mmCIF file with all atom_site columns, C-alpha atoms (C1' of nucleotides) in Angstrom:
data_model
loop_
_atom_site.group_PDB
_atom_site.id
_atom_site.type_symbol
_atom_site.label_atom_id
_atom_site.label_alt_id
_atom_site.label_comp_id
_atom_site.label_asym_id
_atom_site.label_entity_id
_atom_site.label_seq_id
_atom_site.pdbx_PDB_ins_code
_atom_site.Cartn_x
_atom_site.Cartn_y
_atom_site.Cartn_z
_atom_site.occupancy
_atom_site.B_iso_or_equiv
_atom_site.pdbx_formal_charge
_atom_site.auth_seq_id
_atom_site.auth_comp_id
_atom_site.auth_asym_id
_atom_site.auth_atom_id
_atom_site.pdbx_PDB_model_num
ATOM 1   C CA    . MET A 1 1   ? 86.190 -109.164 95.135 1.00 44.00 ? 1   MET A CA    1
ATOM 2   C CA    . SER A 1 2   ? 86.947 -108.822 91.483 1.00 36.00 ? 2   SER A CA    1
ATOM 3   C CA    . GLY A 1 3   ? 88.306 -110.862 88.628 1.00 38.00 ? 3   GLY A CA    1
ATOM 4   C CA    . ASN A 1 4   ? 86.392 -113.837 89.842 1.00 40.00 ? 4   ASN A CA    1
ATOM 5   C CA    . SER A 1 5   ? 83.427 -115.497 88.171 1.00 45.00 ? 5   SER A CA    1
ATOM 6   C CA    . ILE A 1 6   ? 85.126 -117.394 85.394 1.00 49.00 ? 6   ILE A CA    1
ATOM 7   C CA    . GLN A 1 7   ? 81.874 -118.500 83.898 1.00 63.00 ? 7   GLN A CA    1
ATOM 8   C CA    . GLY A 1 8   ? 78.392 -118.800 85.250 1.00 70.00 ? 8   GLY A CA    1
ATOM 9   C CA    . ASP A 1 9   ? 77.941 -120.428 88.618 1.00 85.00 ? 9   ASP A CA    1
ATOM 10  C CA    . PHE A 1 10  ? 76.214 -123.170 86.720 1.00 89.00 ? 10  PHE A CA    1
ATOM 11  C CA    . PHE A 1 11  ? 79.496 -124.285 85.255 1.00 92.00 ? 11  PHE A CA    1
ATOM 12  C CA    . GLN A 1 12  ? 81.197 -124.309 88.614 1.00 92.00 ? 12  GLN A CA    1
ATOM 13  C CA    . ASN A 1 13  ? 78.346 -126.262 90.122 1.00 93.00 ? 13  ASN A CA    1
ATOM 14  C CA    . VAL A 1 14  ? 78.648 -128.782 87.330 1.00 95.00 ? 14  VAL A CA    1
ATOM 15  C CA    . TYR A 1 15  ? 82.370 -129.144 87.895 1.00 95.00 ? 15  TYR A CA    1
ATOM 16  C CA    . ARG A 1 16  ? 81.945 -129.536 91.613 1.00 95.00 ? 16  ARG A CA    1
ATOM 17  C CA    . LEU A 1 17  ? 79.327 -132.202 91.209 1.00 96.00 ? 17  LEU A CA    1
ATOM 18  C CA    . VAL A 1 18  ? 81.249 -134.128 88.557 1.00 97.00 ? 18  VAL A CA    1
ATOM 19  C CA    . ARG A 1 19  ? 84.283 -134.191 90.828 1.00 96.00 ? 19  ARG A CA    1
ATOM 20  C CA    . MET A 1 20  ? 82.148 -136.058 93.341 1.00 96.00 ? 20  MET A CA    1
ATOM 21  C CA    . ILE A 1 21  ? 81.642 -138.992 90.991 1.00 97.00 ? 21  ILE A CA    1
ATOM 22  C CA    . PRO A 1 22  ? 83.917 -141.756 92.301 1.00 97.00 ? 22  PRO A CA    1
ATOM 23  C CA    . PRO A 1 23  ? 86.194 -143.738 89.980 1.00 97.00 ? 23  PRO A CA    1
ATOM 24  C CA    . GLY A 1 24  ? 84.475 -146.747 88.481 1.00 97.00 ? 24  GLY A CA    1
ATOM 25  C CA    . LYS A 1 25  ? 81.147 -144.955 88.418 1.00 97.00 ? 25  LYS A CA    1
ATOM 26  C CA    . VAL A 1 26  ? 79.427 -142.747 85.854 1.00 97.00 ? 26  VAL A CA    1
ATOM 27  C CA    . ALA A 1 27  ? 76.628 -140.198 85.758 1.00 97.00 ? 27  ALA A CA    1
ATOM 28  C CA    . THR A 1 28  ? 74.400 -138.931 82.977 1.00 97.00 ? 28  THR A CA    1
ATOM 29  C CA    . TYR A 1 29  ? 74.131 -135.327 81.826 1.00 97.00 ? 29  TYR A CA    1
ATOM 30  C CA    . GLY A 1 30  ? 70.528 -135.282 82.893 1.00 95.00 ? 30  GLY A CA    1
ATOM 31  C CA    . GLN A 1 31  ? 71.418 -136.648 86.291 1.00 95.00 ? 31  GLN A CA    1
ATOM 32  C CA    . ILE A 1 32  ? 73.907 -133.846 86.848 1.00 96.00 ? 32  ILE A CA    1
ATOM 33  C CA    . ALA A 1 33  ? 71.366 -131.285 85.721 1.00 95.00 ? 33  ALA A CA    1
ATOM 34  C CA    . ALA A 1 34  ? 68.748 -132.757 88.018 1.00 94.00 ? 34  ALA A CA    1
ATOM 35  C CA    . PHE A 1 35  ? 71.130 -132.536 90.964 1.00 91.00 ? 35  PHE A CA    1
ATOM 36  C CA    . LEU A 1 36  ? 71.603 -128.869 90.173 1.00 91.00 ? 36  LEU A CA    1
ATOM 37  C CA    . ALA A 1 37  ? 67.864 -128.359 90.405 1.00 86.00 ? 37  ALA A CA    1
ATOM 38  C CA    . ALA A 1 38  ? 67.761 -127.650 86.696 1.00 87.00 ? 38  ALA A CA    1
ATOM 39  C CA    . PRO A 1 39  ? 66.155 -130.671 85.053 1.00 84.00 ? 39  PRO A CA    1
ATOM 40  C CA    . GLY A 1 40  ? 66.200 -130.260 81.319 1.00 87.00 ? 40  GLY A CA    1
ATOM 41  C CA    . ALA A 1 41  ? 69.456 -128.357 81.374 1.00 92.00 ? 41  ALA A CA    1
ATOM 42  C CA    . ALA A 1 42  ? 71.379 -131.454 80.378 1.00 95.00 ? 42  ALA A CA    1
ATOM 43  C CA    . ARG A 1 43  ? 72.658 -129.643 77.302 1.00 94.00 ? 43  ARG A CA    1
ATOM 44  C CA    . THR A 1 44  ? 74.138 -126.957 79.472 1.00 94.00 ? 44  THR A CA    1
ATOM 45  C CA    . VAL A 1 45  ? 75.981 -129.617 81.443 1.00 96.00 ? 45  VAL A CA    1
ATOM 46  C CA    . GLY A 1 46  ? 77.530 -130.876 78.235 1.00 95.00 ? 46  GLY A CA    1
ATOM 47  C CA    . TYR A 1 47  ? 78.402 -127.339 77.295 1.00 94.00 ? 47  TYR A CA    1
ATOM 48  C CA    . ALA A 1 48  ? 80.115 -126.841 80.641 1.00 94.00 ? 48  ALA A CA    1
ATOM 49  C CA    . LEU A 1 49  ? 82.211 -129.957 80.171 1.00 96.00 ? 49  LEU A CA    1
ATOM 50  C CA    . ASN A 1 50  ? 83.040 -128.932 76.619 1.00 94.00 ? 50  ASN A CA    1
ATOM 51  C CA    . ALA A 1 51  ? 84.415 -125.678 77.977 1.00 92.00 ? 51  ALA A CA    1
ATOM 52  C CA    . LEU A 1 52  ? 87.016 -127.707 79.885 1.00 94.00 ? 52  LEU A CA    1
ATOM 53  C CA    . LYS A 1 53  ? 88.728 -128.508 76.597 1.00 92.00 ? 53  LYS A CA    1
ATOM 54  C CA    . THR A 1 54  ? 89.774 -124.907 76.077 1.00 89.00 ? 54  THR A CA    1
ATOM 55  C CA    . ASN A 1 55  ? 89.503 -123.775 79.653 1.00 87.00 ? 55  ASN A CA    1
ATOM 56  C CA    . PRO A 1 56  ? 90.636 -126.473 82.114 1.00 90.00 ? 56  PRO A CA    1
ATOM 57  C CA    . VAL A 1 57  ? 89.976 -125.881 85.796 1.00 92.00 ? 57  VAL A CA    1
ATOM 58  C CA    . LEU A 1 58  ? 91.598 -127.015 89.010 1.00 92.00 ? 58  LEU A CA    1
ATOM 59  C CA    . PRO A 1 59  ? 91.231 -129.414 90.553 1.00 94.00 ? 59  PRO A CA    1
ATOM 60  C CA    . PRO A 1 60  ? 90.754 -131.511 87.423 1.00 95.00 ? 60  PRO A CA    1
ATOM 61  C CA    . VAL A 1 61  ? 87.242 -132.555 86.529 1.00 96.00 ? 61  VAL A CA    1
ATOM 62  C CA    . PRO A 1 62  ? 86.741 -136.257 85.706 1.00 97.00 ? 62  PRO A CA    1
ATOM 63  C CA    . TRP A 1 63  ? 84.571 -135.390 82.739 1.00 97.00 ? 63  TRP A CA    1
ATOM 64  C CA    . GLN A 1 64  ? 85.006 -138.875 81.346 1.00 97.00 ? 64  GLN A CA    1
ATOM 65  C CA    . ARG A 1 65  ? 82.554 -140.139 83.952 1.00 98.00 ? 65  ARG A CA    1
ATOM 66  C CA    . VAL A 1 66  ? 79.671 -138.290 82.363 1.00 98.00 ? 66  VAL A CA    1
ATOM 67  C CA    . ILE A 1 67  ? 77.781 -140.077 79.589 1.00 97.00 ? 67  ILE A CA    1
ATOM 68  C CA    . ASN A 1 68  ? 74.376 -139.717 78.014 1.00 97.00 ? 68  ASN A CA    1
ATOM 69  C CA    . SER A 1 69  ? 71.111 -141.250 79.176 1.00 96.00 ? 69  SER A CA    1
ATOM 70  C CA    . ARG A 1 70  ? 71.404 -144.097 76.689 1.00 95.00 ? 70  ARG A CA    1
ATOM 71  C CA    . GLY A 1 71  ? 74.587 -145.220 78.383 1.00 96.00 ? 71  GLY A CA    1
ATOM 72  C CA    . GLY A 1 72  ? 76.779 -144.089 75.509 1.00 96.00 ? 72  GLY A CA    1
ATOM 73  C CA    . ILE A 1 73  ? 79.564 -141.620 74.935 1.00 96.00 ? 73  ILE A CA    1
ATOM 74  C CA    . SER A 1 74  ? 78.265 -138.458 73.313 1.00 95.00 ? 74  SER A CA    1
ATOM 75  C CA    . LEU A 1 75  ? 81.612 -137.296 71.970 1.00 94.00 ? 75  LEU A CA    1
ATOM 76  C CA    . PRO A 1 76  ? 82.120 -137.663 68.218 1.00 91.00 ? 76  PRO A CA    1
ATOM 77  C CA    . PRO A 1 77  ? 84.949 -139.932 67.023 1.00 90.00 ? 77  PRO A CA    1
ATOM 78  C CA    . GLY A 1 78  ? 88.235 -138.107 66.898 1.00 89.00 ? 78  GLY A CA    1
ATOM 79  C CA    . GLU A 1 79  ? 87.034 -135.458 69.303 1.00 88.00 ? 79  GLU A CA    1
ATOM 80  C CA    . GLY A 1 80  ? 87.600 -137.336 72.507 1.00 92.00 ? 80  GLY A CA    1
ATOM 81  C CA    . PHE A 1 81  ? 85.493 -140.424 72.047 1.00 94.00 ? 81  PHE A CA    1
ATOM 82  C CA    . GLU A 1 82  ? 88.437 -142.782 72.212 1.00 95.00 ? 82  GLU A CA    1
ATOM 83  C CA    . ILE A 1 83  ? 90.009 -140.872 75.061 1.00 95.00 ? 83  ILE A CA    1
ATOM 84  C CA    . GLN A 1 84  ? 86.903 -141.067 77.186 1.00 96.00 ? 84  GLN A CA    1
ATOM 85  C CA    . ARG A 1 85  ? 86.503 -144.720 76.372 1.00 96.00 ? 85  ARG A CA    1
ATOM 86  C CA    . ASP A 1 86  ? 90.093 -145.395 77.378 1.00 97.00 ? 86  ASP A CA    1
ATOM 87  C CA    . LEU A 1 87  ? 89.922 -143.408 80.587 1.00 97.00 ? 87  LEU A CA    1
ATOM 88  C CA    . LEU A 1 88  ? 86.802 -145.263 81.644 1.00 97.00 ? 88  LEU A CA    1
ATOM 89  C CA    . ALA A 1 89  ? 88.385 -148.586 80.802 1.00 97.00 ? 89  ALA A CA    1
ATOM 90  C CA    . GLU A 1 90  ? 91.266 -147.747 83.112 1.00 97.00 ? 90  GLU A CA    1
ATOM 91  C CA    . GLU A 1 91  ? 88.736 -147.318 85.879 1.00 97.00 ? 91  GLU A CA    1
ATOM 92  C CA    . GLY A 1 92  ? 87.214 -150.685 85.123 1.00 97.00 ? 92  GLY A CA    1
ATOM 93  C CA    . VAL A 1 93  ? 84.190 -149.288 83.345 1.00 97.00 ? 93  VAL A CA    1
ATOM 94  C CA    . MET A 1 94  ? 83.609 -151.412 80.267 1.00 97.00 ? 94  MET A CA    1
ATOM 95  C CA    . PRO A 1 95  ? 81.007 -151.018 77.505 1.00 96.00 ? 95  PRO A CA    1
ATOM 96  C CA    . ASP A 1 96  ? 79.235 -153.845 75.748 1.00 94.00 ? 96  ASP A CA    1
ATOM 97  C CA    . ASP A 1 97  ? 79.763 -154.796 72.113 1.00 92.00 ? 97  ASP A CA    1
ATOM 98  C CA    . ASN A 1 98  ? 77.612 -151.871 71.081 1.00 92.00 ? 98  ASN A CA    1
ATOM 99  C CA    . GLY A 1 99  ? 79.687 -149.365 73.020 1.00 93.00 ? 99  GLY A CA    1
ATOM 100 C CA    . ILE A 1 100 ? 76.940 -148.988 75.595 1.00 95.00 ? 100 ILE A CA    1
ATOM 101 C CA    . TYR A 1 101 ? 77.641 -148.898 79.313 1.00 97.00 ? 101 TYR A CA    1
ATOM 102 C CA    . ASP A 1 102 ? 75.346 -150.705 81.688 1.00 96.00 ? 102 ASP A CA    1
ATOM 103 C CA    . LEU A 1 103 ? 73.834 -147.868 83.681 1.00 95.00 ? 103 LEU A CA    1
ATOM 104 C CA    . ASP A 1 104 ? 72.321 -150.281 86.180 1.00 94.00 ? 104 ASP A CA    1
ATOM 105 C CA    . GLU A 1 105 ? 75.805 -151.338 87.087 1.00 96.00 ? 105 GLU A CA    1
ATOM 106 C CA    . TYR A 1 106 ? 77.876 -148.179 86.740 1.00 97.00 ? 106 TYR A CA    1
ATOM 107 C CA    . ILE A 1 107 ? 75.484 -145.369 87.500 1.00 96.00 ? 107 ILE A CA    1
ATOM 108 C CA    . TRP A 1 108 ? 76.486 -143.163 90.405 1.00 96.00 ? 108 TRP A CA    1
ATOM 109 C CA    . ASP A 1 109 ? 73.775 -143.126 93.015 1.00 89.00 ? 109 ASP A CA    1
ATOM 110 C CA    . GLY A 1 110 ? 74.873 -139.698 94.209 1.00 84.00 ? 110 GLY A CA    1
ATOM 111 C CA    . LYS A 1 111 ? 75.408 -141.027 97.690 1.00 80.00 ? 111 LYS A CA    1
ATOM 112 C CA    . PRO A 1 112 ? 78.808 -140.869 99.384 1.00 78.00 ? 112 PRO A CA    1
ATOM 113 C "C1'" . DA  B 2 1   ? 70.278 -106.853 71.044 1.00 97.67 ? 1   DA  B "C1'" 1
ATOM 114 C "C1'" . DC  B 2 2   ? 68.762 -111.008 68.223 1.00 97.67 ? 2   DC  B "C1'" 1
ATOM 115 C "C1'" . DC  B 2 3   ? 69.627 -115.556 66.421 1.00 97.67 ? 3   DC  B "C1'" 1
ATOM 116 C "C1'" . DT  B 2 4   ? 72.200 -119.857 66.229 1.00 97.67 ? 4   DT  B "C1'" 1
ATOM 117 C "C1'" . DT  B 2 5   ? 74.676 -123.548 68.151 1.00 97.67 ? 5   DT  B "C1'" 1
ATOM 118 C "C1'" . DG  B 2 6   ? 75.840 -127.163 71.491 1.00 97.67 ? 6   DG  B "C1'" 1
ATOM 119 C "C1'" . DA  B 2 7   ? 79.615 -133.513 74.994 1.00 97.67 ? 7   DA  B "C1'" 1
ATOM 120 C "C1'" . DC  B 2 8   ? 71.400 -133.850 76.159 1.00 97.67 ? 8   DC  B "C1'" 1
ATOM 121 C "C1'" . DA  B 2 9   ? 66.676 -135.680 77.416 1.00 97.67 ? 9   DA  B "C1'" 1
ATOM 122 C "C1'" . DG  B 2 10  ? 62.159 -136.851 76.946 1.00 97.67 ? 10  DG  B "C1'" 1
ATOM 123 C "C1'" . DA  B 2 11  ? 57.667 -136.323 74.894 1.00 97.67 ? 11  DA  B "C1'" 1
ATOM 124 C "C1'" . DA  B 2 12  ? 55.194 -136.444 70.666 1.00 97.67 ? 12  DA  B "C1'" 1
ATOM 125 C "C1'" . DT  B 2 13  ? 54.200 -138.106 65.974 1.00 97.67 ? 13  DT  B "C1'" 1
ATOM 126 C "C1'" . DA  C 3 1   ? 60.606 -148.541 66.721 1.00 97.67 ? 1   DA  C "C1'" 1
ATOM 127 C "C1'" . DA  C 3 2   ? 62.562 -144.496 64.491 1.00 97.67 ? 2   DA  C "C1'" 1
ATOM 128 C "C1'" . DT  C 3 3   ? 62.495 -139.668 63.663 1.00 97.67 ? 3   DT  C "C1'" 1
ATOM 129 C "C1'" . DT  C 3 4   ? 61.131 -134.919 64.847 1.00 97.67 ? 4   DT  C "C1'" 1
ATOM 130 C "C1'" . DC  C 3 5   ? 60.361 -131.220 67.958 1.00 97.67 ? 5   DC  C "C1'" 1
ATOM 131 C "C1'" . DT  C 3 6   ? 60.718 -128.639 72.083 1.00 97.67 ? 6   DT  C "C1'" 1
ATOM 132 C "C1'" . DG  C 3 7   ? 62.869 -127.263 76.610 1.00 97.67 ? 7   DG  C "C1'" 1
ATOM 133 C "C1'" . DC  C 3 8   ? 66.716 -125.939 79.084 1.00 97.67 ? 8   DC  C "C1'" 1
ATOM 134 C "C1'" . DC  C 3 9   ? 71.124 -122.502 80.001 1.00 97.67 ? 9   DC  C "C1'" 1
ATOM 135 C "C1'" . DA  C 3 10  ? 75.198 -120.263 78.323 1.00 97.67 ? 10  DA  C "C1'" 1
ATOM 136 C "C1'" . DA  C 3 11  ? 78.358 -118.466 74.737 1.00 97.67 ? 11  DA  C "C1'" 1
ATOM 137 C "C1'" . DG  C 3 12  ? 79.527 -116.886 70.067 1.00 97.67 ? 12  DG  C "C1'" 1
ATOM 138 C "C1'" . DG  C 3 13  ? 78.597 -114.372 65.717 1.00 97.67 ? 13  DG  C "C1'" 1
#
DNA sequence: ACCTTGACAGAAT
DNA sequence: AATTCTGCCAAGG
């Protein structure tokens, strides 16, 4: 086969895993990395999701369900912060007054 | 081929 | 408690 391998398999694994996060739930970058047997590669997970901006894949990846370990959106204002916040709100995921999401309530347990 | 950067995380100071 | 530093993987210059 040729012409395949868009990016590293890591990216594809990230996308596949993120697609498994159900609406109304969220996961952290580190959690995704841990699931991929690559703890510490949280940055790479963020890099993979960032690549979606210029290189979207099908089926769509619900990247908005991935936040950082502090329960906050890592995107800078004007670069998707508001979009992610809005998309999550539509799924019923609401932050507190400090813009922090309650991980104890919204975290995806990884179980179907 | 080397160095820097990047939607992070956690330990160390 | 806040800031700094290092680890991790991939892509760009």
